[in-house]
């Protein structure tokens, strides 16, 4: 039983681990004129992102405030994402993320947009990972395994106390 | 005979955890920790991760230190010998306080581990980082321990007013437990998720069921579950006010989380549990209601595939948690049983 438990803990941890390197990303923003949504196209290395979702923060910088909106996009084909967005004139930024948990990668583009001018803007960046380069690949599964172990210990304590309380109830009533 | 036992051994108590000052401090510490974690997330979004001794960290850990101190104080000072105290050597330990103390210890012991983790491996920002999850587990345990403490005190007390006080206290901790449960979804609520979207629909559908079925089954007073979900919403609005205040003083909080709508789920839980609807159906219906009530605010990011994976699993989670909540409620003493 205990080996089954150890196996379970490690399996849960390992299943969450997908260590990879970041890759290049190309972003194009096609402005289609005033009051028309712009088309944003994102191309990543399909071998890295495969059919994963890409999560975005689309933010607008005004004089002293930053407003943002969260978007999640799914690929049209491996590594290619598209969505429409109603940009207005001003400073805009796109913060892109893919990956899971600690093994997450970011890229970022920022520009000044004038939607009234019909044109397409192109940007390039490279995804960078959150963890340091020297971090071993097994850290994410190991970390989750530690959590799973603490969860199991905590739940065992709580369940033991609750079962004891239930027994005590019966004792009190039967006395 | 039962009455004799209860009169002689259970009720002859002069002190309780409220008069010792333990429960009020736990109540304050638990809500402060909850506010602090949301503030900390807002701090990470607005200001980045500058140092371990950031204001939200100091806020959280100071209150958790108070919670730990008070729970240990309660464990040592509460010397009552009742059937619901654990006899360990010279001590009669209150089970609820024991859980609170272990939860607070988890939070405090893993604070330096979290710092070390960030220093060695990098500033991972996800709320579901391993050390963060251990901290959240500690907070949740401590709040559950608070609820258990109140419920046991309610069962041990004889004074009607005192029982009413512990009823309300248990209700308060149930609201907070719901708050802590939903906090696991905070990075989705803030829109900075680091895990695939299906997790959001899965956990949002399933997680609230535990607390709502638990409080419906405990039934401290009529419509307690509806009121729990209502005051949960009030608490979340107060959180927004708190973050607006911190933002005003340039202490982060410009970004605030979406508020999940659980009012309909609470109302349904009250009705379904009162009518003794089978647990599997209760869990299923509560999951569906939670999902539907929150669909409108997330339809932008809940794409079809994420729902196809998240919703069925969320419903399974909801059903499982409704059974679990029922089992927990059944393990807790009722006034009827103690006083028979």
Tab-separated table of C-alpha atoms in Angstrom:
chain	number	residue	atom	x	y	z
A	1	UNK	CA	0.000	0.000	0.000
A	2	UNK	CA	2.683	2.483	0.937
A	3	UNK	CA	4.567	1.796	-2.333
A	4	UNK	CA	1.367	2.380	-4.236
A	5	UNK	CA	1.080	5.705	-2.429
A	6	UNK	CA	4.694	6.666	-3.282
A	7	UNK	CA	4.042	5.705	-6.899
A	8	UNK	CA	0.878	7.799	-6.931
A	9	UNK	CA	2.664	10.841	-5.533
A	10	UNK	CA	5.475	10.591	-8.071
A	11	UNK	CA	3.079	9.971	-10.950
A	12	UNK	CA	1.026	13.033	-10.100
A	13	UNK	CA	4.203	15.103	-9.922
A	14	UNK	CA	5.727	13.770	-13.120
A	15	UNK	CA	2.529	14.146	-15.093
A	16	UNK	CA	2.621	17.889	-14.481
A	17	UNK	CA	6.185	18.276	-15.704
A	18	UNK	CA	6.920	19.308	-19.271
A	19	UNK	CA	10.287	20.975	-19.356
A	20	UNK	CA	11.067	22.693	-22.659
A	21	UNK	CA	13.043	25.577	-24.065
A	22	UNK	CA	11.364	28.781	-25.158
A	23	UNK	CA	11.297	29.594	-28.888
A	24	UNK	CA	10.846	32.476	-31.300
A	25	UNK	CA	7.495	34.194	-31.775
A	26	UNK	CA	6.303	36.426	-34.614
A	27	UNK	CA	3.332	38.701	-34.076
A	28	UNK	CA	1.535	40.663	-36.765
A	29	UNK	CA	-1.210	43.205	-36.142
A	30	UNK	CA	-3.326	44.000	-39.181
A	31	UNK	CA	-5.076	47.337	-38.679
A	32	UNK	CA	-8.205	47.486	-40.840
A	33	UNK	CA	-9.257	51.054	-40.323
A	34	UNK	CA	-11.276	53.129	-37.863
A	35	UNK	CA	-13.973	51.247	-35.888
A	36	UNK	CA	-12.893	47.895	-37.276
A	37	UNK	CA	-11.311	45.165	-35.193
A	38	UNK	CA	-7.658	44.499	-35.895
A	39	UNK	CA	-6.501	40.978	-36.714
A	40	UNK	CA	-3.675	39.721	-34.499
A	41	UNK	CA	-1.722	36.715	-35.759
A	42	UNK	CA	0.797	34.909	-33.576
A	43	UNK	CA	3.220	32.340	-34.957
A	44	UNK	CA	5.275	30.265	-32.553
A	45	UNK	CA	7.573	27.304	-32.986
A	46	UNK	CA	4.981	24.532	-33.474
A	47	UNK	CA	7.341	21.938	-32.012
A	48	UNK	CA	7.322	23.810	-28.719
A	49	UNK	CA	3.780	25.055	-28.298
A	50	UNK	CA	2.169	22.261	-30.352
A	51	UNK	CA	-1.581	22.628	-29.840
A	52	UNK	CA	-1.349	24.423	-26.524
A	53	UNK	CA	-3.332	27.501	-25.688
A	54	UNK	CA	-1.482	30.831	-25.542
A	55	UNK	CA	-2.554	33.186	-22.779
A	56	UNK	CA	-2.334	36.908	-23.355
A	57	UNK	CA	-2.431	40.084	-21.442
A	58	UNK	CA	-3.468	42.868	-23.767
A	59	UNK	CA	-2.749	46.124	-22.035
A	60	UNK	CA	-3.017	49.780	-22.801
A	61	UNK	CA	-0.699	52.327	-21.246
A	62	UNK	CA	-2.144	55.750	-20.688
A	63	UNK	CA	-0.317	58.588	-18.940
A	64	UNK	CA	-0.171	56.969	-15.554
A	65	UNK	CA	-2.497	53.996	-15.690
A	66	UNK	CA	-2.379	50.588	-17.270
A	67	UNK	CA	-5.576	48.743	-18.131
A	68	UNK	CA	-5.472	45.204	-19.343
A	69	UNK	CA	-7.618	42.377	-20.577
A	70	UNK	CA	-6.947	38.704	-20.371
A	71	UNK	CA	-7.389	36.531	-23.466
A	72	UNK	CA	-6.781	32.869	-24.136
A	73	UNK	CA	-6.308	31.779	-27.730
A	74	UNK	CA	-6.157	28.302	-29.221
A	75	UNK	CA	-4.229	27.352	-32.367
A	76	UNK	CA	-5.761	27.315	-35.825
A	77	UNK	CA	-2.977	24.901	-36.711
A	78	UNK	CA	0.128	23.882	-34.760
A	79	UNK	CA	1.823	27.057	-33.528
A	80	UNK	CA	-0.514	29.532	-35.308
A	81	UNK	CA	-3.013	31.677	-33.417
A	82	UNK	CA	-5.351	34.438	-34.563
A	83	UNK	CA	-7.865	36.694	-32.903
A	84	UNK	CA	-9.547	40.021	-33.498
A	85	UNK	CA	-9.298	42.927	-31.095
A	86	UNK	CA	-10.749	46.469	-31.042
A	87	UNK	CA	-7.565	48.487	-30.554
A	88	UNK	CA	-7.899	52.213	-30.141
A	89	UNK	CA	-5.226	54.816	-30.722
A	90	UNK	CA	-2.558	54.693	-28.043
A	91	UNK	CA	0.283	52.656	-26.544
A	92	UNK	CA	-0.509	48.970	-26.479
A	93	UNK	CA	1.318	45.878	-25.354
A	94	UNK	CA	0.848	42.153	-25.693
A	95	UNK	CA	2.199	39.853	-23.035
A	96	UNK	CA	2.168	36.246	-24.260
A	97	UNK	CA	2.572	33.117	-22.175
A	98	UNK	CA	2.541	29.433	-22.817
A	99	UNK	CA	3.503	26.446	-20.694
A	100	UNK	CA	2.338	25.083	-17.389
A	101	UNK	CA	3.002	26.121	-13.817
A	102	UNK	CA	6.669	26.847	-13.185
A	103	UNK	CA	7.594	25.695	-16.672
A	104	UNK	CA	6.139	28.788	-18.261
A	105	UNK	CA	7.505	30.987	-21.051
A	106	UNK	CA	6.876	34.647	-21.752
A	107	UNK	CA	7.225	36.953	-24.739
A	108	UNK	CA	6.297	40.580	-25.086
A	109	UNK	CA	5.614	43.148	-27.777
A	110	UNK	CA	4.666	46.801	-27.352
A	111	UNK	CA	3.883	49.548	-29.830
A	112	UNK	CA	1.911	52.696	-30.520
A	113	UNK	CA	-1.171	51.932	-32.630
A	114	UNK	CA	-3.198	54.152	-34.916
A	115	UNK	CA	-6.116	52.020	-36.105
A	116	UNK	CA	-7.192	54.662	-38.631
A	117	UNK	CA	-4.142	53.843	-40.748
A	118	UNK	CA	-4.749	50.600	-42.583
A	119	UNK	CA	-1.503	48.650	-42.434
A	120	UNK	CA	0.105	45.586	-40.911
A	121	UNK	CA	2.752	45.797	-38.200
A	122	UNK	CA	5.244	43.005	-37.578
A	123	UNK	CA	7.062	42.135	-34.345
A	124	UNK	CA	9.432	39.399	-33.226
A	125	UNK	CA	10.483	38.204	-29.796
A	126	UNK	CA	11.792	35.102	-28.078
A	127	UNK	CA	9.977	33.260	-25.316
A	128	UNK	CA	11.955	33.160	-22.092
A	129	UNK	CA	11.410	30.757	-19.209
A	130	UNK	CA	10.559	31.735	-15.663
A	131	UNK	CA	12.968	29.377	-13.966
A	132	UNK	CA	16.718	29.965	-13.886
A	133	UNK	CA	18.845	28.189	-16.504
A	134	UNK	CA	20.528	26.015	-13.915
A	135	UNK	CA	17.253	24.699	-12.535
A	136	UNK	CA	17.150	20.943	-13.005
A	137	UNK	CA	14.315	19.581	-15.142
A	138	UNK	CA	12.983	17.512	-12.274
A	139	UNK	CA	12.279	20.470	-9.982
A	140	UNK	CA	8.669	20.915	-11.007
A	141	UNK	CA	7.680	17.249	-10.466
A	142	UNK	CA	9.741	17.125	-7.291
A	143	UNK	CA	8.049	20.259	-5.971
A	144	UNK	CA	4.584	18.914	-6.702
A	145	UNK	CA	5.535	15.616	-5.112
A	146	UNK	CA	6.508	17.465	-1.918
A	147	UNK	CA	3.157	19.234	-1.987
A	148	UNK	CA	1.323	15.946	-2.580
A	149	UNK	CA	3.144	14.450	0.387
A	150	UNK	CA	2.226	17.389	2.659
A	151	UNK	CA	-1.370	17.192	1.428
A	152	UNK	CA	-1.504	13.472	2.214
A	153	UNK	CA	-0.062	14.003	5.703
A	154	UNK	CA	-2.470	16.873	6.427
A	155	UNK	CA	-5.495	14.975	5.169
A	156	UNK	CA	-4.478	11.946	7.195
A	157	UNK	CA	-4.360	14.098	10.327
A	158	UNK	CA	-7.763	15.664	9.614
A	159	UNK	CA	-9.391	12.334	8.701
A	160	UNK	CA	-7.953	10.676	11.816
A	161	UNK	CA	-9.368	13.437	14.019
A	162	UNK	CA	-12.768	13.316	12.323
A	163	UNK	CA	-12.986	9.529	12.649
A	164	UNK	CA	-12.016	9.831	16.307
A	165	UNK	CA	-14.722	12.453	16.842
A	166	UNK	CA	-17.268	10.182	15.211
A	167	UNK	CA	-16.254	7.328	17.519
A	168	UNK	CA	-16.477	9.659	20.510
A	169	UNK	CA	-20.019	10.656	19.548
A	170	UNK	CA	-21.067	7.023	19.623
A	171	UNK	CA	-19.322	6.567	22.967
A	172	UNK	CA	-21.120	9.524	24.491
A	173	UNK	CA	-24.511	8.454	23.217
A	174	UNK	CA	-24.074	4.800	24.187
A	175	UNK	CA	-22.800	5.521	27.718
B	1	UNK	CA	-28.014	7.985	31.728
B	2	UNK	CA	-26.792	9.873	28.705
B	3	UNK	CA	-28.179	13.028	30.201
B	4	UNK	CA	-26.253	12.355	33.419
B	5	UNK	CA	-23.003	11.925	31.501
B	6	UNK	CA	-23.546	15.054	29.489
B	7	UNK	CA	-24.430	17.099	32.534
B	8	UNK	CA	-21.497	15.849	34.582
B	9	UNK	CA	-18.710	15.594	32.071
B	10	UNK	CA	-19.595	17.723	29.127
B	11	UNK	CA	-21.292	20.800	30.268
B	12	UNK	CA	-19.630	21.636	33.502
B	13	UNK	CA	-17.224	23.984	31.819
B	14	UNK	CA	-16.353	27.458	32.908
B	15	UNK	CA	-13.918	28.251	30.156
B	16	UNK	CA	-14.305	27.996	26.452
B	17	UNK	CA	-12.186	29.076	23.497
B	18	UNK	CA	-14.044	32.353	23.196
B	19	UNK	CA	-13.487	33.390	26.800
B	20	UNK	CA	-9.815	32.464	26.426
B	21	UNK	CA	-9.640	34.939	23.556
B	22	UNK	CA	-8.529	32.237	21.144
B	23	UNK	CA	-11.491	32.141	18.756
B	24	UNK	CA	-11.693	35.928	18.232
B	25	UNK	CA	-8.003	36.014	17.357
B	26	UNK	CA	-8.358	33.049	15.004
B	27	UNK	CA	-11.275	34.796	13.336
B	28	UNK	CA	-9.213	37.959	12.798
B	29	UNK	CA	-6.085	36.045	11.728
B	30	UNK	CA	-7.926	33.930	9.202
B	31	UNK	CA	-9.599	36.841	7.432
B	32	UNK	CA	-6.386	38.870	7.532
B	33	UNK	CA	-4.441	35.998	5.956
B	34	UNK	CA	-7.084	35.712	3.257
B	35	UNK	CA	-6.969	39.440	2.467
B	36	UNK	CA	-3.179	39.310	2.596
B	37	UNK	CA	-2.875	36.548	0.003
B	38	UNK	CA	-5.085	38.428	-2.483
B	39	UNK	CA	-3.096	41.580	-1.768
B	40	UNK	CA	0.132	39.647	-2.303
B	41	UNK	CA	-1.063	38.423	-5.708
B	42	UNK	CA	-2.022	41.987	-6.660
B	43	UNK	CA	1.430	43.098	-5.459
B	44	UNK	CA	3.139	40.534	-7.681
B	45	UNK	CA	1.104	41.705	-10.668
B	46	UNK	CA	1.485	45.436	-10.092
B	47	UNK	CA	4.963	45.633	-8.599
B	48	UNK	CA	6.661	42.310	-9.271
B	49	UNK	CA	8.407	40.245	-6.659
B	50	UNK	CA	10.688	42.732	-4.967
B	51	UNK	CA	11.628	41.132	-1.658
B	52	UNK	CA	10.523	38.592	0.899
B	53	UNK	CA	9.675	41.380	3.329
B	54	UNK	CA	7.105	43.039	1.090
B	55	UNK	CA	4.131	44.618	2.915
B	56	UNK	CA	1.692	41.795	1.949
B	57	UNK	CA	4.164	39.139	3.103
B	58	UNK	CA	4.716	40.934	6.408
B	59	UNK	CA	0.949	41.275	6.811
B	60	UNK	CA	0.275	37.592	6.114
B	61	UNK	CA	3.077	36.161	8.204
B	62	UNK	CA	2.470	38.494	11.160
B	63	UNK	CA	-1.142	37.355	11.363
B	64	UNK	CA	-0.235	33.714	10.863
B	65	UNK	CA	2.264	34.047	13.713
B	66	UNK	CA	-0.572	35.402	15.858
B	67	UNK	CA	-2.805	32.503	14.792
B	68	UNK	CA	-0.091	29.967	15.612
B	69	UNK	CA	0.642	31.597	18.976
B	70	UNK	CA	-3.033	31.759	19.919
B	71	UNK	CA	-3.734	28.194	18.858
B	72	UNK	CA	-0.759	26.917	20.889
B	73	UNK	CA	-1.866	29.077	23.816
B	74	UNK	CA	-5.376	27.621	23.497
B	75	UNK	CA	-4.040	24.077	23.329
B	76	UNK	CA	-2.067	24.603	26.527
B	77	UNK	CA	-4.615	26.664	28.476
B	78	UNK	CA	-7.764	24.808	27.551
B	79	UNK	CA	-7.459	22.035	30.066
B	80	UNK	CA	-11.025	20.744	29.858
B	81	UNK	CA	-11.494	17.034	30.032
B	82	UNK	CA	-14.399	16.235	27.741
B	83	UNK	CA	-15.089	13.325	25.393
B	84	UNK	CA	-14.143	15.635	22.544
B	85	UNK	CA	-10.686	16.514	23.828
B	86	UNK	CA	-7.743	14.364	22.820
B	87	UNK	CA	-5.884	13.032	25.840
B	88	UNK	CA	-2.193	13.252	24.990
B	89	UNK	CA	0.012	12.749	28.035
B	90	UNK	CA	-0.703	15.531	30.517
B	91	UNK	CA	-2.646	17.533	27.984
B	92	UNK	CA	-6.247	17.497	26.823
B	93	UNK	CA	-5.955	18.871	23.316
B	94	UNK	CA	-8.801	20.542	21.502
B	95	UNK	CA	-8.970	18.802	18.077
B	96	UNK	CA	-10.023	21.956	16.240
B	97	UNK	CA	-7.127	23.962	17.657
B	98	UNK	CA	-4.725	21.157	16.834
B	99	UNK	CA	-5.717	21.420	13.167
B	100	UNK	CA	-5.414	25.226	13.311
B	101	UNK	CA	-1.920	24.950	14.821
B	102	UNK	CA	-0.741	22.439	12.212
B	103	UNK	CA	-2.168	24.636	9.427
B	104	UNK	CA	-0.450	27.771	10.766
B	105	UNK	CA	2.812	25.843	11.160
B	106	UNK	CA	2.606	24.711	7.544
B	107	UNK	CA	2.251	28.332	6.427
B	108	UNK	CA	5.083	29.609	8.580
B	109	UNK	CA	7.518	26.749	8.032
B	110	UNK	CA	7.083	26.902	4.275
B	111	UNK	CA	7.526	30.696	4.091
B	112	UNK	CA	11.348	30.422	4.200
B	113	UNK	CA	11.163	27.347	1.958
B	114	UNK	CA	9.247	29.456	-0.572
B	115	UNK	CA	11.875	32.197	-0.388
B	116	UNK	CA	14.658	29.666	-0.853
B	117	UNK	CA	12.786	28.108	-3.760
B	118	UNK	CA	12.538	31.478	-5.523
B	119	UNK	CA	16.172	32.316	-4.887
B	120	UNK	CA	17.460	29.015	-6.208
B	121	UNK	CA	15.075	28.233	-9.033
B	122	UNK	CA	13.682	31.587	-10.155
B	123	UNK	CA	10.771	33.927	-9.518
B	124	UNK	CA	8.004	31.611	-10.663
B	125	UNK	CA	4.842	33.626	-10.391
B	126	UNK	CA	2.159	30.962	-10.366
B	127	UNK	CA	-0.084	30.658	-7.349
B	128	UNK	CA	0.085	26.917	-7.846
B	129	UNK	CA	3.845	26.765	-7.321
B	130	UNK	CA	4.591	23.849	-4.963
B	131	UNK	CA	5.559	25.998	-1.975
B	132	UNK	CA	2.616	28.352	-2.537
B	133	UNK	CA	0.261	25.378	-2.595
B	134	UNK	CA	1.649	24.137	0.704
B	135	UNK	CA	1.016	27.596	2.176
B	136	UNK	CA	-2.556	27.623	0.849
B	137	UNK	CA	-3.082	24.143	2.241
B	138	UNK	CA	-1.995	25.463	5.649
B	139	UNK	CA	-4.388	28.419	5.460
B	140	UNK	CA	-7.287	26.189	4.418
B	141	UNK	CA	-6.538	23.721	7.200
B	142	UNK	CA	-6.345	26.490	9.776
B	143	UNK	CA	-9.730	27.849	8.676
B	144	UNK	CA	-11.287	24.398	8.714
B	145	UNK	CA	-9.816	23.971	12.190
B	146	UNK	CA	-11.505	27.231	13.207
B	147	UNK	CA	-14.848	25.942	11.944
B	148	UNK	CA	-14.358	22.658	13.764
B	149	UNK	CA	-13.376	24.481	16.974
B	150	UNK	CA	-16.545	26.575	16.897
B	151	UNK	CA	-18.717	23.573	16.180
B	152	UNK	CA	-17.235	21.576	19.055
B	153	UNK	CA	-17.599	24.529	21.422
B	154	UNK	CA	-21.217	24.819	20.358
B	155	UNK	CA	-21.755	21.175	21.203
B	156	UNK	CA	-19.954	21.432	24.537
B	157	UNK	CA	-21.669	24.578	25.757
B	158	UNK	CA	-24.851	24.739	27.813
B	159	UNK	CA	-25.672	28.391	27.755
B	160	UNK	CA	-28.084	29.184	24.927
B	161	UNK	CA	-26.501	32.533	24.199
B	162	UNK	CA	-23.085	30.931	24.102
B	163	UNK	CA	-24.339	28.288	21.694
B	164	UNK	CA	-25.788	30.995	19.502
B	165	UNK	CA	-22.409	32.759	19.546
B	166	UNK	CA	-20.615	29.573	18.449
B	167	UNK	CA	-23.253	28.986	15.782
B	168	UNK	CA	-22.494	32.389	14.329
B	169	UNK	CA	-18.749	31.805	14.704
B	170	UNK	CA	-18.996	28.488	12.862
B	171	UNK	CA	-20.981	30.255	10.153
B	172	UNK	CA	-18.268	32.945	9.957
B	173	UNK	CA	-15.550	30.314	9.486
B	174	UNK	CA	-17.705	28.576	6.850
B	175	UNK	CA	-17.779	31.830	4.853
B	176	UNK	CA	-14.019	32.071	5.185
B	177	UNK	CA	-13.570	28.421	4.248
B	178	UNK	CA	-15.516	29.119	1.075
B	179	UNK	CA	-13.281	32.158	0.582
B	180	UNK	CA	-10.111	30.088	0.951
B	181	UNK	CA	-11.503	27.380	-1.316
B	182	UNK	CA	-12.135	29.880	-4.074
B	183	UNK	CA	-8.741	31.501	-3.537
B	184	UNK	CA	-7.163	28.495	-5.265
B	185	UNK	CA	-8.639	29.964	-8.459
B	186	UNK	CA	-7.185	33.422	-7.910
B	187	UNK	CA	-4.780	33.442	-10.824
B	188	UNK	CA	-7.689	32.684	-13.151
B	189	UNK	CA	-9.793	35.348	-11.446
B	190	UNK	CA	-7.015	37.882	-11.937
B	191	UNK	CA	-6.586	36.736	-15.548
B	192	UNK	CA	-2.943	35.741	-15.093
B	193	UNK	CA	-3.388	31.990	-15.287
B	194	UNK	CA	-0.328	29.780	-15.643
B	195	UNK	CA	-2.235	26.563	-16.170
B	196	UNK	CA	-4.561	25.519	-19.007
B	197	UNK	CA	-8.070	26.946	-18.923
B	198	UNK	CA	-9.836	23.646	-18.328
B	199	UNK	CA	-8.594	23.785	-14.736
B	200	UNK	CA	-10.688	26.874	-14.162
B	201	UNK	CA	-13.989	25.396	-15.290
B	202	UNK	CA	-13.107	22.152	-13.501
B	203	UNK	CA	-12.312	23.685	-10.119
B	204	UNK	CA	-14.917	26.428	-10.259
B	205	UNK	CA	-17.600	23.822	-10.977
B	206	UNK	CA	-16.488	21.465	-8.232
B	207	UNK	CA	-14.779	23.267	-5.367
B	208	UNK	CA	-17.620	25.340	-3.814
B	209	UNK	CA	-19.710	22.207	-3.283
B	210	UNK	CA	-17.711	21.022	-0.267
B	211	UNK	CA	-18.286	24.034	1.977
B	212	UNK	CA	-21.858	24.591	0.831
B	213	UNK	CA	-22.977	20.996	1.408
B	214	UNK	CA	-21.063	20.903	4.702
B	215	UNK	CA	-22.798	23.977	6.105
B	216	UNK	CA	-26.174	22.863	4.702
B	217	UNK	CA	-25.760	19.534	6.450
B	218	UNK	CA	-24.569	21.112	9.719
B	219	UNK	CA	-27.517	23.488	9.481
B	220	UNK	CA	-26.616	25.957	12.254
B	221	UNK	CA	-29.736	27.985	11.423
B	222	UNK	CA	-32.308	28.211	8.609
B	223	UNK	CA	-30.937	29.171	5.194
B	224	UNK	CA	-27.373	29.102	6.499
B	225	UNK	CA	-25.939	28.022	3.139
B	226	UNK	CA	-27.711	30.747	1.198
B	227	UNK	CA	-26.411	33.233	3.746
B	228	UNK	CA	-22.918	31.740	3.513
B	229	UNK	CA	-22.813	32.307	-0.225
B	230	UNK	CA	-24.337	35.763	0.197
B	231	UNK	CA	-21.780	36.846	2.781
B	232	UNK	CA	-19.052	35.278	0.671
B	233	UNK	CA	-20.027	37.772	-2.047
B	234	UNK	CA	-20.029	40.564	0.535
B	235	UNK	CA	-16.570	39.477	1.659
B	236	UNK	CA	-15.329	39.532	-1.914
B	237	UNK	CA	-16.735	43.035	-2.369
B	238	UNK	CA	-14.948	44.089	0.805
B	239	UNK	CA	-11.782	42.582	-0.670
B	240	UNK	CA	-12.214	44.799	-3.724
B	241	UNK	CA	-12.598	47.781	-1.395
B	242	UNK	CA	-9.470	46.713	0.468
B	243	UNK	CA	-7.494	46.467	-2.791
B	244	UNK	CA	-8.796	49.861	-3.912
B	245	UNK	CA	-7.528	51.282	-0.638
B	246	UNK	CA	-4.094	49.714	-1.006
B	247	UNK	CA	-3.976	50.962	-4.610
B	248	UNK	CA	-4.843	54.475	-3.399
B	249	UNK	CA	-1.772	54.404	-1.160
B	250	UNK	CA	0.357	53.046	-4.019
B	251	UNK	CA	0.633	49.692	-2.289
B	252	UNK	CA	-0.632	47.637	-5.269
B	253	UNK	CA	-4.199	46.562	-5.926
B	254	UNK	CA	-4.826	48.187	-9.310
B	255	UNK	CA	-5.703	44.761	-10.615
B	256	UNK	CA	-8.581	43.090	-8.855
B	257	UNK	CA	-10.012	39.600	-9.267
B	258	UNK	CA	-13.366	38.617	-10.774
B	259	UNK	CA	-15.937	37.699	-8.133
B	260	UNK	CA	-17.467	34.251	-8.609
B	261	UNK	CA	-21.239	34.133	-8.247
B	262	UNK	CA	-22.223	31.415	-5.782
B	263	UNK	CA	-25.531	32.775	-4.550
B	264	UNK	CA	-27.676	30.425	-6.643
B	265	UNK	CA	-25.518	27.458	-5.664
B	266	UNK	CA	-25.951	28.329	-1.980
B	267	UNK	CA	-29.707	28.604	-2.332
B	268	UNK	CA	-29.848	25.313	-4.227
B	269	UNK	CA	-27.664	23.581	-1.609
B	270	UNK	CA	-30.056	24.669	1.136
B	271	UNK	CA	-33.066	23.317	-0.722
B	272	UNK	CA	-31.455	20.097	-1.976
B	273	UNK	CA	-29.986	19.084	1.383
B	274	UNK	CA	-33.163	19.960	3.258
B	275	UNK	CA	-35.206	17.845	0.851
B	276	UNK	CA	-32.710	14.996	1.246
B	277	UNK	CA	-32.030	14.746	-2.457
B	278	UNK	CA	-29.479	11.954	-3.114
B	279	UNK	CA	-25.929	13.170	-2.708
B	280	UNK	CA	-24.843	12.289	-6.234
B	281	UNK	CA	-27.690	14.385	-7.631
B	282	UNK	CA	-27.005	17.202	-5.155
B	283	UNK	CA	-23.348	17.339	-6.233
B	284	UNK	CA	-24.283	17.187	-9.883
B	285	UNK	CA	-26.899	19.947	-9.671
B	286	UNK	CA	-24.701	22.208	-7.561
B	287	UNK	CA	-21.867	21.799	-10.072
B	288	UNK	CA	-24.152	22.650	-12.992
B	289	UNK	CA	-25.597	25.675	-11.194
B	290	UNK	CA	-22.144	27.009	-10.263
B	291	UNK	CA	-20.912	26.564	-13.822
B	292	UNK	CA	-23.964	28.212	-15.381
B	293	UNK	CA	-23.979	31.114	-12.903
B	294	UNK	CA	-20.393	31.942	-13.771
B	295	UNK	CA	-20.432	31.243	-17.477
B	296	UNK	CA	-21.321	34.755	-18.518
B	297	UNK	CA	-18.185	36.361	-17.108
B	298	UNK	CA	-15.764	33.812	-18.521
B	299	UNK	CA	-17.207	32.968	-21.910
B	300	UNK	CA	-14.449	34.956	-23.565
B	301	UNK	CA	-11.722	32.620	-22.369
B	302	UNK	CA	-13.633	29.395	-21.792
B	303	UNK	CA	-13.206	27.876	-25.212
B	304	UNK	CA	-15.081	24.717	-26.191
B	305	UNK	CA	-12.264	22.213	-25.648
B	306	UNK	CA	-11.530	23.579	-22.178
B	307	UNK	CA	-15.189	23.192	-21.219
B	308	UNK	CA	-15.435	19.706	-22.707
B	309	UNK	CA	-12.586	18.613	-20.439
B	310	UNK	CA	-13.224	20.856	-17.434
B	311	UNK	CA	-16.984	20.605	-16.970
B	312	UNK	CA	-17.384	16.795	-16.777
B	313	UNK	CA	-14.385	16.513	-14.461
B	314	UNK	CA	-15.722	19.413	-12.416
B	315	UNK	CA	-19.051	17.646	-12.020
B	316	UNK	CA	-17.266	14.502	-10.878
B	317	UNK	CA	-15.346	16.637	-8.379
B	318	UNK	CA	-18.571	18.270	-7.221
B	319	UNK	CA	-20.257	14.904	-6.618
B	320	UNK	CA	-17.173	13.577	-4.811
B	321	UNK	CA	-16.964	16.652	-2.596
B	322	UNK	CA	-20.657	16.486	-1.736
B	323	UNK	CA	-20.102	12.939	-0.383
B	324	UNK	CA	-16.981	14.114	1.430
B	325	UNK	CA	-18.788	17.082	2.986
B	326	UNK	CA	-21.592	14.817	4.108
B	327	UNK	CA	-19.074	12.452	5.721
B	328	UNK	CA	-17.359	15.350	7.502
B	329	UNK	CA	-20.689	16.712	8.763
B	330	UNK	CA	-21.677	13.247	9.978
B	331	UNK	CA	-18.451	13.032	11.977
B	332	UNK	CA	-19.157	16.242	13.852
B	333	UNK	CA	-21.263	16.154	17.010
B	334	UNK	CA	-24.716	17.663	17.014
B	335	UNK	CA	-26.391	19.234	20.015
B	336	UNK	CA	-28.905	16.429	19.971
B	337	UNK	CA	-26.275	13.746	20.231
B	338	UNK	CA	-24.212	15.386	22.931
B	339	UNK	CA	-27.110	16.255	25.139
B	340	UNK	CA	-29.404	13.462	24.023
